[in-house]
Amino acid sequence: MRVITFGTFDVFHVGHVRILERARALGDWLVVGVSSDALNVAKKGRPPVYSQDERIKIISSLKFVDEVFIEESLELKADYIRQYRAQILVMGDDWAGKFDHLGSICKVVYLPRTPSISTTALIEKIRL
Ligand code: C2G
């Protein structure tokens, strides 16, 4: 089964590792859409700490990731799912319910987030 997931994966941390590991375990091929710098500027008003090239390099180096591409728009999920022939879409449960409409083209699974860690919390901690 081919699994797809999406994310920014900025300031890479163990919560990111755990969702990717669990996503891969649902099938035997994991494709990861890494959000572009431009998408982050448009949606969050600032670029990520790590550039998209750095984020792509990190995600590509993981043993449980098979394929990586740049996610250029949040609205193109159905196209990416078809293009990469994914049978399962995995998202963290911070997105619960948001992608249920894609259930017509693939199985949609929301996995629990790892508690007590986030890019935002890490940035705050480093700043102190
Ligand atoms: N995550 C997690 N546990 C954490 C932090 C993050 O399981 N403590 C998961 C998120 O639920 C998400 C993935 O790690 O599935 C990547 O998180 P983000 O980089 O915050 O991704 P996000 O900005 O939510 O994705 O189409 C989605 C976009 O690409 C944006």
PDB file of C-alpha atoms and ligand atoms in Angstrom:
ATOM      1  CA  MET A   1       0.000   0.000   0.000  1.00  0.00           C
ATOM      2  CA  ARG A   2       1.228   3.500  -0.885  1.00  0.00           C
ATOM      3  CA  VAL A   3       0.880   6.079   1.888  1.00  0.00           C
ATOM      4  CA  ILE A   4       1.081   9.873   1.519  1.00  0.00           C
ATOM      5  CA  THR A   5       1.467  12.581   4.154  1.00  0.00           C
ATOM      6  CA  PHE A   6       2.131  16.318   4.187  1.00  0.00           C
ATOM      7  CA  GLY A   7       3.849  18.806   6.438  1.00  0.00           C
ATOM      8  CA  THR A   8       6.326  21.629   6.878  1.00  0.00           C
ATOM      9  CA  PHE A   9       8.686  19.664   9.148  1.00  0.00           C
ATOM     10  CA  ASP A  10      10.489  22.853  10.208  1.00  0.00           C
ATOM     11  CA  VAL A  11      13.148  22.537  12.970  1.00  0.00           C
ATOM     12  CA  PHE A  12      12.841  18.767  12.656  1.00  0.00           C
ATOM     13  CA  HIS A  13      11.999  16.990  15.935  1.00  0.00           C
ATOM     14  CA  VAL A  14      10.906  13.649  17.376  1.00  0.00           C
ATOM     15  CA  GLY A  15       7.182  14.379  16.822  1.00  0.00           C
ATOM     16  CA  HIS A  16       7.951  14.518  13.094  1.00  0.00           C
ATOM     17  CA  VAL A  17       9.932  11.262  13.261  1.00  0.00           C
ATOM     18  CA  ARG A  18       7.094   9.487  15.057  1.00  0.00           C
ATOM     19  CA  ILE A  19       4.333  10.475  12.623  1.00  0.00           C
ATOM     20  CA  LEU A  20       6.445   9.517   9.601  1.00  0.00           C
ATOM     21  CA  GLU A  21       7.392   6.169  11.176  1.00  0.00           C
ATOM     22  CA  ARG A  22       3.752   5.370  11.970  1.00  0.00           C
ATOM     23  CA  ALA A  23       2.603   6.511   8.511  1.00  0.00           C
ATOM     24  CA  ARG A  24       5.138   4.209   6.828  1.00  0.00           C
ATOM     25  CA  ALA A  25       4.022   1.289   9.028  1.00  0.00           C
ATOM     26  CA  LEU A  26       0.499   1.555   7.535  1.00  0.00           C
ATOM     27  CA  GLY A  27       1.862   0.502   4.128  1.00  0.00           C
ATOM     28  CA  ASP A  28       5.080  -0.274   2.293  1.00  0.00           C
ATOM     29  CA  TRP A  29       5.821   3.011   0.466  1.00  0.00           C
ATOM     30  CA  LEU A  30       5.758   6.476   2.045  1.00  0.00           C
ATOM     31  CA  VAL A  31       5.531   9.655  -0.028  1.00  0.00           C
ATOM     32  CA  VAL A  32       5.960  12.964   1.829  1.00  0.00           C
ATOM     33  CA  GLY A  33       4.784  16.353   0.550  1.00  0.00           C
ATOM     34  CA  VAL A  34       6.974  19.031   2.146  1.00  0.00           C
ATOM     35  CA  SER A  35       5.343  22.472   2.074  1.00  0.00           C
ATOM     36  CA  SER A  36       7.235  25.084   0.061  1.00  0.00           C
ATOM     37  CA  ASP A  37       8.718  28.244   1.570  1.00  0.00           C
ATOM     38  CA  ALA A  38       6.277  30.301  -0.541  1.00  0.00           C
ATOM     39  CA  LEU A  39       3.302  28.346   0.833  1.00  0.00           C
ATOM     40  CA  ASN A  40       4.450  29.080   4.402  1.00  0.00           C
ATOM     41  CA  VAL A  41       4.913  32.782   3.693  1.00  0.00           C
ATOM     42  CA  ALA A  42       1.431  32.906   2.171  1.00  0.00           C
ATOM     43  CA  LYS A  43      -0.285  30.927   4.985  1.00  0.00           C
ATOM     44  CA  LYS A  44       1.728  31.855   8.086  1.00  0.00           C
ATOM     45  CA  GLY A  45       3.225  35.193   7.059  1.00  0.00           C
ATOM     46  CA  ARG A  46       6.826  34.047   7.573  1.00  0.00           C
ATOM     47  CA  PRO A  47       9.262  31.629   5.981  1.00  0.00           C
ATOM     48  CA  PRO A  48      10.249  28.497   7.942  1.00  0.00           C
ATOM     49  CA  VAL A  49      13.520  28.554   9.922  1.00  0.00           C
ATOM     50  CA  TYR A  50      14.920  25.836   7.631  1.00  0.00           C
ATOM     51  CA  SER A  51      14.619  26.436   3.883  1.00  0.00           C
ATOM     52  CA  GLN A  52      12.652  24.006   1.733  1.00  0.00           C
ATOM     53  CA  ASP A  53      15.903  22.603   0.323  1.00  0.00           C
ATOM     54  CA  GLU A  54      17.133  21.873   3.858  1.00  0.00           C
ATOM     55  CA  ARG A  55      13.771  20.381   4.898  1.00  0.00           C
ATOM     56  CA  ILE A  56      13.677  18.223   1.758  1.00  0.00           C
ATOM     57  CA  LYS A  57      17.244  17.034   2.437  1.00  0.00           C
ATOM     58  CA  ILE A  58      16.381  16.030   6.019  1.00  0.00           C
ATOM     59  CA  ILE A  59      13.125  14.223   5.123  1.00  0.00           C
ATOM     60  CA  SER A  60      14.753  12.437   2.151  1.00  0.00           C
ATOM     61  CA  SER A  61      17.462  11.033   4.406  1.00  0.00           C
ATOM     62  CA  LEU A  62      15.030   9.121   6.666  1.00  0.00           C
ATOM     63  CA  LYS A  63      15.006   5.349   6.276  1.00  0.00           C
ATOM     64  CA  PHE A  64      11.197   5.143   6.481  1.00  0.00           C
ATOM     65  CA  VAL A  65      10.622   7.784   3.750  1.00  0.00           C
ATOM     66  CA  ASP A  66      10.635   6.515   0.157  1.00  0.00           C
ATOM     67  CA  GLU A  67       9.761   9.586  -1.912  1.00  0.00           C
ATOM     68  CA  VAL A  68       9.582  13.348  -1.294  1.00  0.00           C
ATOM     69  CA  PHE A  69       8.113  16.256  -3.261  1.00  0.00           C
ATOM     70  CA  ILE A  70       7.334  19.936  -2.675  1.00  0.00           C
ATOM     71  CA  GLU A  71       3.748  20.741  -1.697  1.00  0.00           C
ATOM     72  CA  GLU A  72       3.048  23.989  -3.543  1.00  0.00           C
ATOM     73  CA  SER A  73      -0.579  24.471  -2.439  1.00  0.00           C
ATOM     74  CA  LEU A  74      -2.768  23.184   0.390  1.00  0.00           C
ATOM     75  CA  GLU A  75      -5.655  22.901  -2.050  1.00  0.00           C
ATOM     76  CA  LEU A  76      -3.973  20.369  -4.368  1.00  0.00           C
ATOM     77  CA  LYS A  77      -4.131  17.327  -2.061  1.00  0.00           C
ATOM     78  CA  ALA A  78      -6.468  15.355  -4.342  1.00  0.00           C
ATOM     79  CA  ASP A  79      -4.128  15.952  -7.311  1.00  0.00           C
ATOM     80  CA  TYR A  80      -1.064  14.872  -5.314  1.00  0.00           C
ATOM     81  CA  ILE A  81      -2.858  11.752  -4.048  1.00  0.00           C
ATOM     82  CA  ARG A  82      -3.698  10.777  -7.649  1.00  0.00           C
ATOM     83  CA  GLN A  83      -0.278  11.726  -9.036  1.00  0.00           C
ATOM     84  CA  TYR A  84       1.552   9.616  -6.439  1.00  0.00           C
ATOM     85  CA  ARG A  85      -1.103   6.845  -6.564  1.00  0.00           C
ATOM     86  CA  ALA A  86      -1.515   6.932  -2.776  1.00  0.00           C
ATOM     87  CA  GLN A  87      -4.084   4.629  -1.206  1.00  0.00           C
ATOM     88  CA  ILE A  88      -3.826   6.078   2.308  1.00  0.00           C
ATOM     89  CA  LEU A  89      -3.578   9.734   3.389  1.00  0.00           C
ATOM     90  CA  VAL A  90      -2.094  10.239   6.859  1.00  0.00           C
ATOM     91  CA  MET A  91      -2.386  13.529   8.757  1.00  0.00           C
ATOM     92  CA  GLY A  92      -1.782  14.465  12.393  1.00  0.00           C
ATOM     93  CA  ASP A  93      -4.948  14.783  14.451  1.00  0.00           C
ATOM     94  CA  ASP A  94      -4.500  18.569  14.583  1.00  0.00           C
ATOM     95  CA  TRP A  95      -6.093  18.244  11.114  1.00  0.00           C
ATOM     96  CA  ALA A  96      -8.879  15.850  12.246  1.00  0.00           C
ATOM     97  CA  GLY A  97     -11.968  16.110  10.038  1.00  0.00           C
ATOM     98  CA  LYS A  98     -10.330  18.566   7.593  1.00  0.00           C
ATOM     99  CA  PHE A  99      -9.640  15.996   4.882  1.00  0.00           C
ATOM    100  CA  ASP A 100     -12.620  13.657   5.242  1.00  0.00           C
ATOM    101  CA  HIS A 101     -13.827  14.682   1.745  1.00  0.00           C
ATOM    102  CA  LEU A 102     -10.741  12.924   0.281  1.00  0.00           C
ATOM    103  CA  GLY A 103     -12.183   9.643   1.598  1.00  0.00           C
ATOM    104  CA  SER A 104     -13.748   9.177  -1.860  1.00  0.00           C
ATOM    105  CA  ILE A 105     -10.304   8.682  -3.475  1.00  0.00           C
ATOM    106  CA  CYS A 106      -8.268   7.120  -0.641  1.00  0.00           C
ATOM    107  CA  LYS A 107      -8.434   6.033   2.982  1.00  0.00           C
ATOM    108  CA  VAL A 108      -7.950   8.997   5.364  1.00  0.00           C
ATOM    109  CA  VAL A 109      -6.188   8.343   8.687  1.00  0.00           C
ATOM    110  CA  TYR A 110      -5.511  10.908  11.430  1.00  0.00           C
ATOM    111  CA  LEU A 111      -2.758   9.873  13.844  1.00  0.00           C
ATOM    112  CA  PRO A 112      -2.380  11.330  17.338  1.00  0.00           C
ATOM    113  CA  ARG A 113       0.261  14.059  17.646  1.00  0.00           C
ATOM    114  CA  THR A 114       3.205  13.456  19.948  1.00  0.00           C
ATOM    115  CA  PRO A 115       2.429  15.472  23.101  1.00  0.00           C
ATOM    116  CA  SER A 116       4.569  18.316  24.489  1.00  0.00           C
ATOM    117  CA  ILE A 117       6.723  19.040  21.447  1.00  0.00           C
ATOM    118  CA  SER A 118       6.324  21.467  18.582  1.00  0.00           C
ATOM    119  CA  THR A 119       8.428  23.674  16.341  1.00  0.00           C
ATOM    120  CA  THR A 120       6.889  26.753  17.972  1.00  0.00           C
ATOM    121  CA  ALA A 121       7.730  25.504  21.499  1.00  0.00           C
ATOM    122  CA  LEU A 122      11.299  24.705  20.418  1.00  0.00           C
ATOM    123  CA  ILE A 123      11.799  28.166  18.913  1.00  0.00           C
ATOM    124  CA  GLU A 124      10.538  29.719  22.176  1.00  0.00           C
ATOM    125  CA  LYS A 125      12.857  27.507  24.250  1.00  0.00           C
ATOM    126  CA  ILE A 126      15.911  28.371  22.130  1.00  0.00           C
ATOM    127  CA  ARG A 127      15.052  32.077  22.323  1.00  0.00           C
ATOM    128  CA  LEU A 128      15.068  32.091  26.175  1.00  0.00           C
TER     129      LEU A 128
HETATM  130  N1  C2G B   1       3.264  16.342  14.399  1.00  0.00           N
HETATM  131  C1  C2G B   1       3.086  15.383  15.379  1.00  0.00           C
HETATM  132  N2  C2G B   1       3.439  15.657  16.677  1.00  0.00           N
HETATM  133  C2  C2G B   1       3.962  16.859  16.998  1.00  0.00           C
HETATM  134  C3  C2G B   1       4.154  17.838  16.022  1.00  0.00           C
HETATM  135  C4  C2G B   1       3.789  17.551  14.706  1.00  0.00           C
HETATM  136  O1  C2G B   1       2.591  14.267  15.122  1.00  0.00           O
HETATM  137  N3  C2G B   1       4.260  17.082  18.289  1.00  0.00           N
HETATM  138  C5  C2G B   1       2.853  16.033  13.023  1.00  0.00           C
HETATM  139  C6  C2G B   1       1.729  16.942  12.529  1.00  0.00           C
HETATM  140  O2  C2G B   1       0.476  16.480  13.008  1.00  0.00           O
HETATM  141  C7  C2G B   1       1.870  16.814  11.024  1.00  0.00           C
HETATM  142  C8  C2G B   1       3.381  16.580  10.833  1.00  0.00           C
HETATM  143  O3  C2G B   1       3.917  16.249  12.137  1.00  0.00           O
HETATM  144  O4  C2G B   1       1.148  15.689  10.553  1.00  0.00           O
HETATM  145  C9  C2G B   1       4.077  17.807  10.303  1.00  0.00           C
HETATM  146  O5  C2G B   1       3.765  18.887  11.159  1.00  0.00           O
HETATM  147  P1  C2G B   1       3.927  20.385  10.659  1.00  0.00           P
HETATM  148  O6  C2G B   1       5.277  20.587  10.121  1.00  0.00           O
HETATM  149  O7  C2G B   1       3.436  21.288  11.735  1.00  0.00           O
HETATM  150  O8  C2G B   1       2.965  20.388   9.394  1.00  0.00           O
HETATM  151  P2  C2G B   1       1.832  21.409   9.068  1.00  0.00           P
HETATM  152  O9  C2G B   1       2.417  22.785   9.052  1.00  0.00           O
HETATM  153  O10 C2G B   1       0.670  21.111   9.929  1.00  0.00           O
HETATM  154  O11 C2G B   1       1.483  20.989   7.566  1.00  0.00           O
HETATM  155  O12 C2G B   1      -0.692  20.089   4.055  1.00  0.00           O
HETATM  156  C10 C2G B   1      -0.239  20.335   5.346  1.00  0.00           C
HETATM  157  C11 C2G B   1       0.792  21.431   5.311  1.00  0.00           C
HETATM  158  O13 C2G B   1       1.929  20.948   4.626  1.00  0.00           O
HETATM  159  C12 C2G B   1       1.153  21.986   6.655  1.00  0.00           C
END
